[in-house]
mmCIF file with all atom_site columns, C-alpha atoms in Angstrom:
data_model
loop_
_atom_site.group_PDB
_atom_site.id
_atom_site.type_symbol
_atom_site.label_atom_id
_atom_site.label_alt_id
_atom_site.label_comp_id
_atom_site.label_asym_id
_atom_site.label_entity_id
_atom_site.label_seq_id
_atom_site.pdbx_PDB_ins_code
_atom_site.Cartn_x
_atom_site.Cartn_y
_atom_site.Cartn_z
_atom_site.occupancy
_atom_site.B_iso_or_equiv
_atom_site.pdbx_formal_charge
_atom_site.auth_seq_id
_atom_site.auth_comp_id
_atom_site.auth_asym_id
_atom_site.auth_atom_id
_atom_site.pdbx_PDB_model_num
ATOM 1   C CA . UNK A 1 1   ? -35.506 -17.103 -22.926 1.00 0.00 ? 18  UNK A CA 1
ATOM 2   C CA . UNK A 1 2   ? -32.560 -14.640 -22.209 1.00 0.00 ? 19  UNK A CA 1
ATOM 3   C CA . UNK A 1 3   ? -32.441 -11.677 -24.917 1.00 0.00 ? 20  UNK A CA 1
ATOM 4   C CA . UNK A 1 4   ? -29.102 -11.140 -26.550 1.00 0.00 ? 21  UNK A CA 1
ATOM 5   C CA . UNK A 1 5   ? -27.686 -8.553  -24.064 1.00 0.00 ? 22  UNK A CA 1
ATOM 6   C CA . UNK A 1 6   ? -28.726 -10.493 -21.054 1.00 0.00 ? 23  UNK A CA 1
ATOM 7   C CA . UNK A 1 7   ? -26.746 -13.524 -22.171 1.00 0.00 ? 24  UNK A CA 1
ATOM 8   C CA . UNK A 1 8   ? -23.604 -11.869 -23.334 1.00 0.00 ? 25  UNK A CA 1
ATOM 9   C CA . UNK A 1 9   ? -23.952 -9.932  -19.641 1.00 0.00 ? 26  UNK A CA 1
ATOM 10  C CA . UNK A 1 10  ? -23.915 -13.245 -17.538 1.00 0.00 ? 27  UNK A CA 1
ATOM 11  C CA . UNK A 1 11  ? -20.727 -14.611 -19.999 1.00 0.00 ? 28  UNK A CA 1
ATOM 12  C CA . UNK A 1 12  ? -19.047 -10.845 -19.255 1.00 0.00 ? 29  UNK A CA 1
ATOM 13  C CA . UNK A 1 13  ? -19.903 -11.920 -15.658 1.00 0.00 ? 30  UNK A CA 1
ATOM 14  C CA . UNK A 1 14  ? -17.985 -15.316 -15.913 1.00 0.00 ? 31  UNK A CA 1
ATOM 15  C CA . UNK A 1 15  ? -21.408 -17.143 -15.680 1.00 0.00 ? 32  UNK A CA 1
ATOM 16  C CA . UNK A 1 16  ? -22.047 -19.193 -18.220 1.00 0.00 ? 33  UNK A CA 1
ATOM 17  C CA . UNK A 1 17  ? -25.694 -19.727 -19.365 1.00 0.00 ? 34  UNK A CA 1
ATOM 18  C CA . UNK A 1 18  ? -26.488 -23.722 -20.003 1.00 0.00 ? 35  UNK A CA 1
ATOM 19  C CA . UNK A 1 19  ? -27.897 -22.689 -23.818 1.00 0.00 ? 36  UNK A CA 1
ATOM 20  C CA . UNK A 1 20  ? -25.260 -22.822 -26.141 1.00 0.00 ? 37  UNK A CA 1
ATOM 21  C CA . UNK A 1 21  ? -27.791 -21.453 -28.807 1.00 0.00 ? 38  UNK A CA 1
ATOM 22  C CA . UNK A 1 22  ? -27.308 -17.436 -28.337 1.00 0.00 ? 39  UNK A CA 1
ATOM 23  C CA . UNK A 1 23  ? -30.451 -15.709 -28.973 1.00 0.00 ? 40  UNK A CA 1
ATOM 24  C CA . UNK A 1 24  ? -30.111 -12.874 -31.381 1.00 0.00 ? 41  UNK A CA 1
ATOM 25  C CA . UNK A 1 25  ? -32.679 -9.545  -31.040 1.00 0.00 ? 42  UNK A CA 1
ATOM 26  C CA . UNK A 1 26  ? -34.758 -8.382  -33.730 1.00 0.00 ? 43  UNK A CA 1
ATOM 27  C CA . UNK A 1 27  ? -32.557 -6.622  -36.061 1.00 0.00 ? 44  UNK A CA 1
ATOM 28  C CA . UNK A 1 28  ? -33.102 -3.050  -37.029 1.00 0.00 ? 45  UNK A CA 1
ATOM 29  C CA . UNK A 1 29  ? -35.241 -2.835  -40.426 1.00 0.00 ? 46  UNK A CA 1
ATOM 30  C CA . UNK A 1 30  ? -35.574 0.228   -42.214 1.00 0.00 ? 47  UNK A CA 1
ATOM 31  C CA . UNK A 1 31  ? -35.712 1.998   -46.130 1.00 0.00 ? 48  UNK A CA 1
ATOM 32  C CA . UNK A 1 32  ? -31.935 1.029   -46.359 1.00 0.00 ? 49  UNK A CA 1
ATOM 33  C CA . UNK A 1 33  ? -32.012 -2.169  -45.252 1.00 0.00 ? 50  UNK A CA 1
ATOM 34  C CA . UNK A 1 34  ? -30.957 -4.322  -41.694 1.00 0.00 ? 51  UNK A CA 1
ATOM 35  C CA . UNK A 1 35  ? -28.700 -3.975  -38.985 1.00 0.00 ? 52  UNK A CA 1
ATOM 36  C CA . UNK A 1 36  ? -28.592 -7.413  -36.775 1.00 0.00 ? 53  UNK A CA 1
ATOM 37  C CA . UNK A 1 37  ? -26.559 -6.537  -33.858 1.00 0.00 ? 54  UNK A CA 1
ATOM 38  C CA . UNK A 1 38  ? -24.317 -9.660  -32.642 1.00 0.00 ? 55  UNK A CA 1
ATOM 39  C CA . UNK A 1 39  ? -22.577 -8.858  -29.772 1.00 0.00 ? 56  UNK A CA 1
ATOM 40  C CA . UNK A 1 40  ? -23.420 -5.987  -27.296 1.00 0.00 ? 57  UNK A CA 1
ATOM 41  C CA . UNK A 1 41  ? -20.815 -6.909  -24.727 1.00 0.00 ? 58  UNK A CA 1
ATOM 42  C CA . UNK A 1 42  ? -16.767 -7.103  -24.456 1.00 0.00 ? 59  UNK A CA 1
ATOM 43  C CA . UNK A 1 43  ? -14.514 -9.577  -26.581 1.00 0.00 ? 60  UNK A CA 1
ATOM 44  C CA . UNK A 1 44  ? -10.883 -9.528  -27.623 1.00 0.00 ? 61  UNK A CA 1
ATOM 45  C CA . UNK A 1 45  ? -10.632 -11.039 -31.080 1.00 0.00 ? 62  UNK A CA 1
ATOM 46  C CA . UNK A 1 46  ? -12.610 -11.542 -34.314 1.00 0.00 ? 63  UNK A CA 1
ATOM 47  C CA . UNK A 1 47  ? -11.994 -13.895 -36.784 1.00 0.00 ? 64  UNK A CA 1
ATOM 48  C CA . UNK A 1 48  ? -13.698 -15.209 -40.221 1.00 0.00 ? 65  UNK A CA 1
ATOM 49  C CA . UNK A 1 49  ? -13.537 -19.107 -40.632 1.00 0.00 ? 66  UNK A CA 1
ATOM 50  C CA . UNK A 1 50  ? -14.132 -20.879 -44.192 1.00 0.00 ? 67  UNK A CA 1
ATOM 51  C CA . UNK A 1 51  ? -14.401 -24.210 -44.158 1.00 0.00 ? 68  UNK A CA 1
ATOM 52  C CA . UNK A 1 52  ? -14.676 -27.293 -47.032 1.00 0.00 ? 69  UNK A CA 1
ATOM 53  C CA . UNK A 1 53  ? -17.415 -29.862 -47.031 1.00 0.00 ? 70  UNK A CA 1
ATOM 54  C CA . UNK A 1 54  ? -16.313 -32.468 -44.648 1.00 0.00 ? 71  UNK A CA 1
ATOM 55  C CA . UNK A 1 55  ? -14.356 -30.107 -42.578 1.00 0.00 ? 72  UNK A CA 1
ATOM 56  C CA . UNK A 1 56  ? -13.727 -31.449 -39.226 1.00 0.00 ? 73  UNK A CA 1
ATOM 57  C CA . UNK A 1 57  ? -12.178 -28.388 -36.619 1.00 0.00 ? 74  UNK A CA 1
ATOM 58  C CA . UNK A 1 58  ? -12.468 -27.826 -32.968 1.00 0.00 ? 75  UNK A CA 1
ATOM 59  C CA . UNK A 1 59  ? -12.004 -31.525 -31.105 1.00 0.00 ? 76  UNK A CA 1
ATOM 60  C CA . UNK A 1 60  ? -10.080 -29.591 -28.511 1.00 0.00 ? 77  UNK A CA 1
ATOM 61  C CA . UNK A 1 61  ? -10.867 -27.267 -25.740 1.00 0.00 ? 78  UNK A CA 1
ATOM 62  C CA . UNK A 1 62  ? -10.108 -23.515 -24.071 1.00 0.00 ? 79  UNK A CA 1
ATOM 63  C CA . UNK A 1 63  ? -8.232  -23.698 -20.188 1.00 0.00 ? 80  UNK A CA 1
ATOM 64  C CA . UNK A 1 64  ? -9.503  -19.989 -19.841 1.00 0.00 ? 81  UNK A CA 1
ATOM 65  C CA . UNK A 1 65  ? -10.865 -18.481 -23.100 1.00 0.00 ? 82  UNK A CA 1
ATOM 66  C CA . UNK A 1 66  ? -14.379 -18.884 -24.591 1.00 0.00 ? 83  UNK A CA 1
ATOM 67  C CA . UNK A 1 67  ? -15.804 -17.701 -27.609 1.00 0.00 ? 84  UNK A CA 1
ATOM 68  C CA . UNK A 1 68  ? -18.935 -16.864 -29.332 1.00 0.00 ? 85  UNK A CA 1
ATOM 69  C CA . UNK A 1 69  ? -19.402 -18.408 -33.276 1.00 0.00 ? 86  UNK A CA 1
ATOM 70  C CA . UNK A 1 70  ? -22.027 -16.528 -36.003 1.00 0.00 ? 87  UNK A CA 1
ATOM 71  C CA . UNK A 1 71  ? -23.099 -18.421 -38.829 1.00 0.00 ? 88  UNK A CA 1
ATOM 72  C CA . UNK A 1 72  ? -22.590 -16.471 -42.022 1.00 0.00 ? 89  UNK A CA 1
ATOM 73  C CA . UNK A 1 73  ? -23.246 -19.215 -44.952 1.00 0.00 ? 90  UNK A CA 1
ATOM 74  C CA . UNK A 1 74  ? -23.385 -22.883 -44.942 1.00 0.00 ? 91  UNK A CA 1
ATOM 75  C CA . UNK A 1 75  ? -23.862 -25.372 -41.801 1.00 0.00 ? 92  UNK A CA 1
ATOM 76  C CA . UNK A 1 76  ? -22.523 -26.509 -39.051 1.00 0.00 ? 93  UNK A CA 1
ATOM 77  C CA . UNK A 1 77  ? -22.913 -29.054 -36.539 1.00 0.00 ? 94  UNK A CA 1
ATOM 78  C CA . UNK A 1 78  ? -22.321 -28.986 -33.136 1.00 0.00 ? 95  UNK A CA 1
ATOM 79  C CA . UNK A 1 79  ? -20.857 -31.203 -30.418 1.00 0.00 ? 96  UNK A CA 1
ATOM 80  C CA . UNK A 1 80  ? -19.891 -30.257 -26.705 1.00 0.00 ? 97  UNK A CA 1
ATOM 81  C CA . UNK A 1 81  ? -19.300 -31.887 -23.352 1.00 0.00 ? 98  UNK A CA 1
ATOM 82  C CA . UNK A 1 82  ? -17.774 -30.961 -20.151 1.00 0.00 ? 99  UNK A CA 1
ATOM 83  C CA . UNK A 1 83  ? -13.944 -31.647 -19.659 1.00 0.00 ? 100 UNK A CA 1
ATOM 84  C CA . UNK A 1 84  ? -13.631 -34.799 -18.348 1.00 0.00 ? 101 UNK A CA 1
ATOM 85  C CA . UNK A 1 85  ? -16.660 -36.005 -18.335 1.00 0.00 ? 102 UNK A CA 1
ATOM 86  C CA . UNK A 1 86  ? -17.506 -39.788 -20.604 1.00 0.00 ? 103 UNK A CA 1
ATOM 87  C CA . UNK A 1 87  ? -20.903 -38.580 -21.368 1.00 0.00 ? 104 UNK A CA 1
ATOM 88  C CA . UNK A 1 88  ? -22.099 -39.291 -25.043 1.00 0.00 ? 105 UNK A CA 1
ATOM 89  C CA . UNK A 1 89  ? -21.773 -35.500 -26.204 1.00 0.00 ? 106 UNK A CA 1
ATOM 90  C CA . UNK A 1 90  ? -24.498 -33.075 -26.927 1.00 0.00 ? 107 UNK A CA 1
ATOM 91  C CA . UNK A 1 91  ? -25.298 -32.001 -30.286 1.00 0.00 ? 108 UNK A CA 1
ATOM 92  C CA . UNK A 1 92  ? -27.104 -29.242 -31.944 1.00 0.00 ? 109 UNK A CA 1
ATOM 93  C CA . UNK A 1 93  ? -27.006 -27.625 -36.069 1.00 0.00 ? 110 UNK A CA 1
ATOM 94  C CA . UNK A 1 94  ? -26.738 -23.943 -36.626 1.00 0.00 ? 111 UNK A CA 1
ATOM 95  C CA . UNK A 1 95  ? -27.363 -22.788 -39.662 1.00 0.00 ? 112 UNK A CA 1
ATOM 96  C CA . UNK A 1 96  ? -26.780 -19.256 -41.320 1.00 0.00 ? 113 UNK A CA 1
ATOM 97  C CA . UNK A 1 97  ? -27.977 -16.840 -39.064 1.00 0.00 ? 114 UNK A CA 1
ATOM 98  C CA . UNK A 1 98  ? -27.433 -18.532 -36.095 1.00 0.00 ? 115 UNK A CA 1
ATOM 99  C CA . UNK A 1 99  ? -25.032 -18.242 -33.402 1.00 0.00 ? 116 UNK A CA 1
ATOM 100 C CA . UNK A 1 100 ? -23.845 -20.352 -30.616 1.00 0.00 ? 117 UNK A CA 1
ATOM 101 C CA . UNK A 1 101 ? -21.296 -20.475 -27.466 1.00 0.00 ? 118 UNK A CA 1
ATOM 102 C CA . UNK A 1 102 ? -18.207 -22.364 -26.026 1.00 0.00 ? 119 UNK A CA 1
ATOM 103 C CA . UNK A 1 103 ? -17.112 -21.322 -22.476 1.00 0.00 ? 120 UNK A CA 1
ATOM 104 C CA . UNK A 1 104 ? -14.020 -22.612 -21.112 1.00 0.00 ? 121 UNK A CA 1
ATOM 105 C CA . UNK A 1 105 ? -13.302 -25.695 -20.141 1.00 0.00 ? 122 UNK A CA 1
ATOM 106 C CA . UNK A 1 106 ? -15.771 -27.275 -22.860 1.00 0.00 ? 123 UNK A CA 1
ATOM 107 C CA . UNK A 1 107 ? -14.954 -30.137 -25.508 1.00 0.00 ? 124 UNK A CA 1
ATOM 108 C CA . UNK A 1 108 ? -16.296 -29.288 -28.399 1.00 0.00 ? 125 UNK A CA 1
ATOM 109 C CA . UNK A 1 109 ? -16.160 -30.388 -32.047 1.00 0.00 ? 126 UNK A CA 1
ATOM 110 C CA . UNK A 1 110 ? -17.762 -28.433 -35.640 1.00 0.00 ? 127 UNK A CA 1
ATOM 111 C CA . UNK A 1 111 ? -18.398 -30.483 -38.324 1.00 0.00 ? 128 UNK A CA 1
ATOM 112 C CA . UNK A 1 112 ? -19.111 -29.150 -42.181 1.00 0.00 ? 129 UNK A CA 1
ATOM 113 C CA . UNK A 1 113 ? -21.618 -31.448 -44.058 1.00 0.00 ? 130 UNK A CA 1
ATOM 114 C CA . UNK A 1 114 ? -20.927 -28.347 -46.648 1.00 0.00 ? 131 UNK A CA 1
ATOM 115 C CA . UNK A 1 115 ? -18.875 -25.087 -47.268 1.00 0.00 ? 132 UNK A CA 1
ATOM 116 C CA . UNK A 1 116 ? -19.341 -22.911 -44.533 1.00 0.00 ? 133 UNK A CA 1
ATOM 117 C CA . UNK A 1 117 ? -18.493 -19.474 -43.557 1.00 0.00 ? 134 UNK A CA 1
ATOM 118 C CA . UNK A 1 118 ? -18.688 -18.445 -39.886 1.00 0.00 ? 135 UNK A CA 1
ATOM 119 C CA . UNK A 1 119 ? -17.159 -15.988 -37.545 1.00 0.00 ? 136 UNK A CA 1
ATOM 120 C CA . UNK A 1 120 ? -15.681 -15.768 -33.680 1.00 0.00 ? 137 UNK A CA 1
ATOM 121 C CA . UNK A 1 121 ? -15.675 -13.155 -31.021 1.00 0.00 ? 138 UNK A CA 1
ATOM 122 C CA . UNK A 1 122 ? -13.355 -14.938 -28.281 1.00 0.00 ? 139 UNK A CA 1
ATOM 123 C CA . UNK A 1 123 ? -12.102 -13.394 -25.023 1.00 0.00 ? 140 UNK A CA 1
ATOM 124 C CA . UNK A 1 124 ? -8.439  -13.804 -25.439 1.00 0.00 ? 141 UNK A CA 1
ATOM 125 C CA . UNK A 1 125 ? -6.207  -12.586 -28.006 1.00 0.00 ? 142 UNK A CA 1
ATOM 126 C CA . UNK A 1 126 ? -6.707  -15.427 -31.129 1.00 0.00 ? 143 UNK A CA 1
ATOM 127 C CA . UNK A 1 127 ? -3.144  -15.188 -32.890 1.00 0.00 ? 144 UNK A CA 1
ATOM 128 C CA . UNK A 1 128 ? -1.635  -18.424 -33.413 1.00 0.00 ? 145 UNK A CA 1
ATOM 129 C CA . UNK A 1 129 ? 1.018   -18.543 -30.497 1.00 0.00 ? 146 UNK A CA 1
ATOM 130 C CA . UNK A 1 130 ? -1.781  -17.311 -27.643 1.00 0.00 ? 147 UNK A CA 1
ATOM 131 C CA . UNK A 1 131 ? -4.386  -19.495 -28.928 1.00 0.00 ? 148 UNK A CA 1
ATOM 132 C CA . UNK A 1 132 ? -2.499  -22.724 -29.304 1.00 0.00 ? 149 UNK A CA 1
ATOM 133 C CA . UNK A 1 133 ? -1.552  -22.205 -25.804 1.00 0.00 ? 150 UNK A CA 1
ATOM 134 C CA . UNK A 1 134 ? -4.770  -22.315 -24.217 1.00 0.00 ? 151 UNK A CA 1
ATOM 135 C CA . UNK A 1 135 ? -5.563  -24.789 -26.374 1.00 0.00 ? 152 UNK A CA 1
ATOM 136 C CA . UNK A 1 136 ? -5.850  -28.644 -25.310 1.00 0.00 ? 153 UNK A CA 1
ATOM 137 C CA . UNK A 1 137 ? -6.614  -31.042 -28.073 1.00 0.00 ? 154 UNK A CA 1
ATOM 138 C CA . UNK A 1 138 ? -9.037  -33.944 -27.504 1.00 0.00 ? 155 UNK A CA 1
ATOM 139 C CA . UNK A 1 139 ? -10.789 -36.699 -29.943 1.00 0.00 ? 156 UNK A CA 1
ATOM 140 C CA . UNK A 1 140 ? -14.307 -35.824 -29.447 1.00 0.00 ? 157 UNK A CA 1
ATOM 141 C CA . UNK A 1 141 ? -15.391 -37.163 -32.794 1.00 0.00 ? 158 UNK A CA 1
ATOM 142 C CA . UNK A 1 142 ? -14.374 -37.944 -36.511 1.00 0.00 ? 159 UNK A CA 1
ATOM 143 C CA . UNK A 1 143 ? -16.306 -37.917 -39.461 1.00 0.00 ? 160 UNK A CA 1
ATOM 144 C CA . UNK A 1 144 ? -15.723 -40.599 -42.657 1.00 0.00 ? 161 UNK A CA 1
ATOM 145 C CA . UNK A 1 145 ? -17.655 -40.600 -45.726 1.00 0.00 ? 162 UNK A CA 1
ATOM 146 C CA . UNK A 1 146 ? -20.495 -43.160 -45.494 1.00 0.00 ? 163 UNK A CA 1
ATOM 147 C CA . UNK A 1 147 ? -22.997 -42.813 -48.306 1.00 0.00 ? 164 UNK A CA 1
ATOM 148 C CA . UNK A 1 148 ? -25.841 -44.582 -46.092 1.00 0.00 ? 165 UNK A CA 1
ATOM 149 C CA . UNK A 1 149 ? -25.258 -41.715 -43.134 1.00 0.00 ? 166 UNK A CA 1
ATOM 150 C CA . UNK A 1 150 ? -26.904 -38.508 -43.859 1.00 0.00 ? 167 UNK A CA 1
ATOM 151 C CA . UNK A 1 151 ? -25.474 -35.829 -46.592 1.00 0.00 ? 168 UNK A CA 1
ATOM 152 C CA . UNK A 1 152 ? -22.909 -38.827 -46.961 1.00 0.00 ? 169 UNK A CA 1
ATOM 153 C CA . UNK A 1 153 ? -21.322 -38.455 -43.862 1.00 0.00 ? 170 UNK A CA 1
ATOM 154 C CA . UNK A 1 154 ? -21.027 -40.497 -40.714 1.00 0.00 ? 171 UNK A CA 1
ATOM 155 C CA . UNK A 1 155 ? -19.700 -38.769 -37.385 1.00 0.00 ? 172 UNK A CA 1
ATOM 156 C CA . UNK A 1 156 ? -18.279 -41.450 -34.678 1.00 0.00 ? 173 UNK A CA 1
ATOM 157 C CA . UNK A 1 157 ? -17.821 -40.093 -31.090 1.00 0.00 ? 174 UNK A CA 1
ATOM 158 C CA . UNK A 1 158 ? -14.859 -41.033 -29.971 1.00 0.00 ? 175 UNK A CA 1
ATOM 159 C CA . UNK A 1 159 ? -13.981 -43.371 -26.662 1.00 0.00 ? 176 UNK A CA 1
ATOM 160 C CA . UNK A 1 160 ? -12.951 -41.174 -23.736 1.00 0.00 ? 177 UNK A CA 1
ATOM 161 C CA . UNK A 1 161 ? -10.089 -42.768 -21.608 1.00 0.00 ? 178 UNK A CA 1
#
């Protein structure tokens, strides 16, 4: 398994690992407490993300930026395939403590089953106006309350054209 530095090197490099789990070094304990280091590498912007139960954000993806997202509080799960590509999507959970990443040219999706805080380290600048323009919006999957799926929630992956 790649240590934390090593991945964040190859995405510096433009090569993308496969993993989208990143894989986070033993953080530094002491008398005062811990220090977990995140990122060791470059990135533009930084941004802190609540989101409500049921929260459904992402279904879109990046022409040219990527970004890394840390799991402060709460839950989220996962989805991501290729652009283009009518492959069932792949899905993982991260939980607090946890980080994963999107490179460009991904579709991905996050689902909430609860309140969850997170934050992103992306390449490009993350205002409004740059983002939405490297942004292209796609129907991945939705989510509908469904008290026999699990946490009351039901995610359906969308048809791809």
């Amino acid at each position: 398994m790649l240590s934390n530095r090593d991945f964040s090197s190859l995405v510096d490099a433009g090569k993308y690992p496969d993993q989208v789990e990143v894989p986070l070094d033993e953080p530094f304990v002491n008398a005062n407490g811990k220090i977990q280091n995140l990122l060791l590498e470059k990135f533009t912007s930084a941004a802190l993300i609540s989101s409500v139960a049921g929260a459904l954000r992402a279904n879109h993806f990046h022409k040219t930026d990527w970004h890394y997202s840390y799991v402060v509080g709460g839950e989220v799960w996962y989805y991501w395939r290729p652009v283009g590509t009518n492959a069932r999507p792949s899905h993982a959970r991260f939980s607090a403590g946890e980080m994963f990443f999107t490179p460009p040219l991904v579709e991905h999706a996050m689902f909430f089953p609860e309140e969850t805080v997170f934050l992103t380290f992306a390449r490009n600048v993350r205002d409004h106006e740059h983002h939405e323009s490297d942004v292209v919006r796609v129907e991945l999957v939705t989510a509908s309350r469904d008290q026999r799926g699990e946490r009351g929630w039901m995610i359906h992956v969308a048809h791809s054209p």
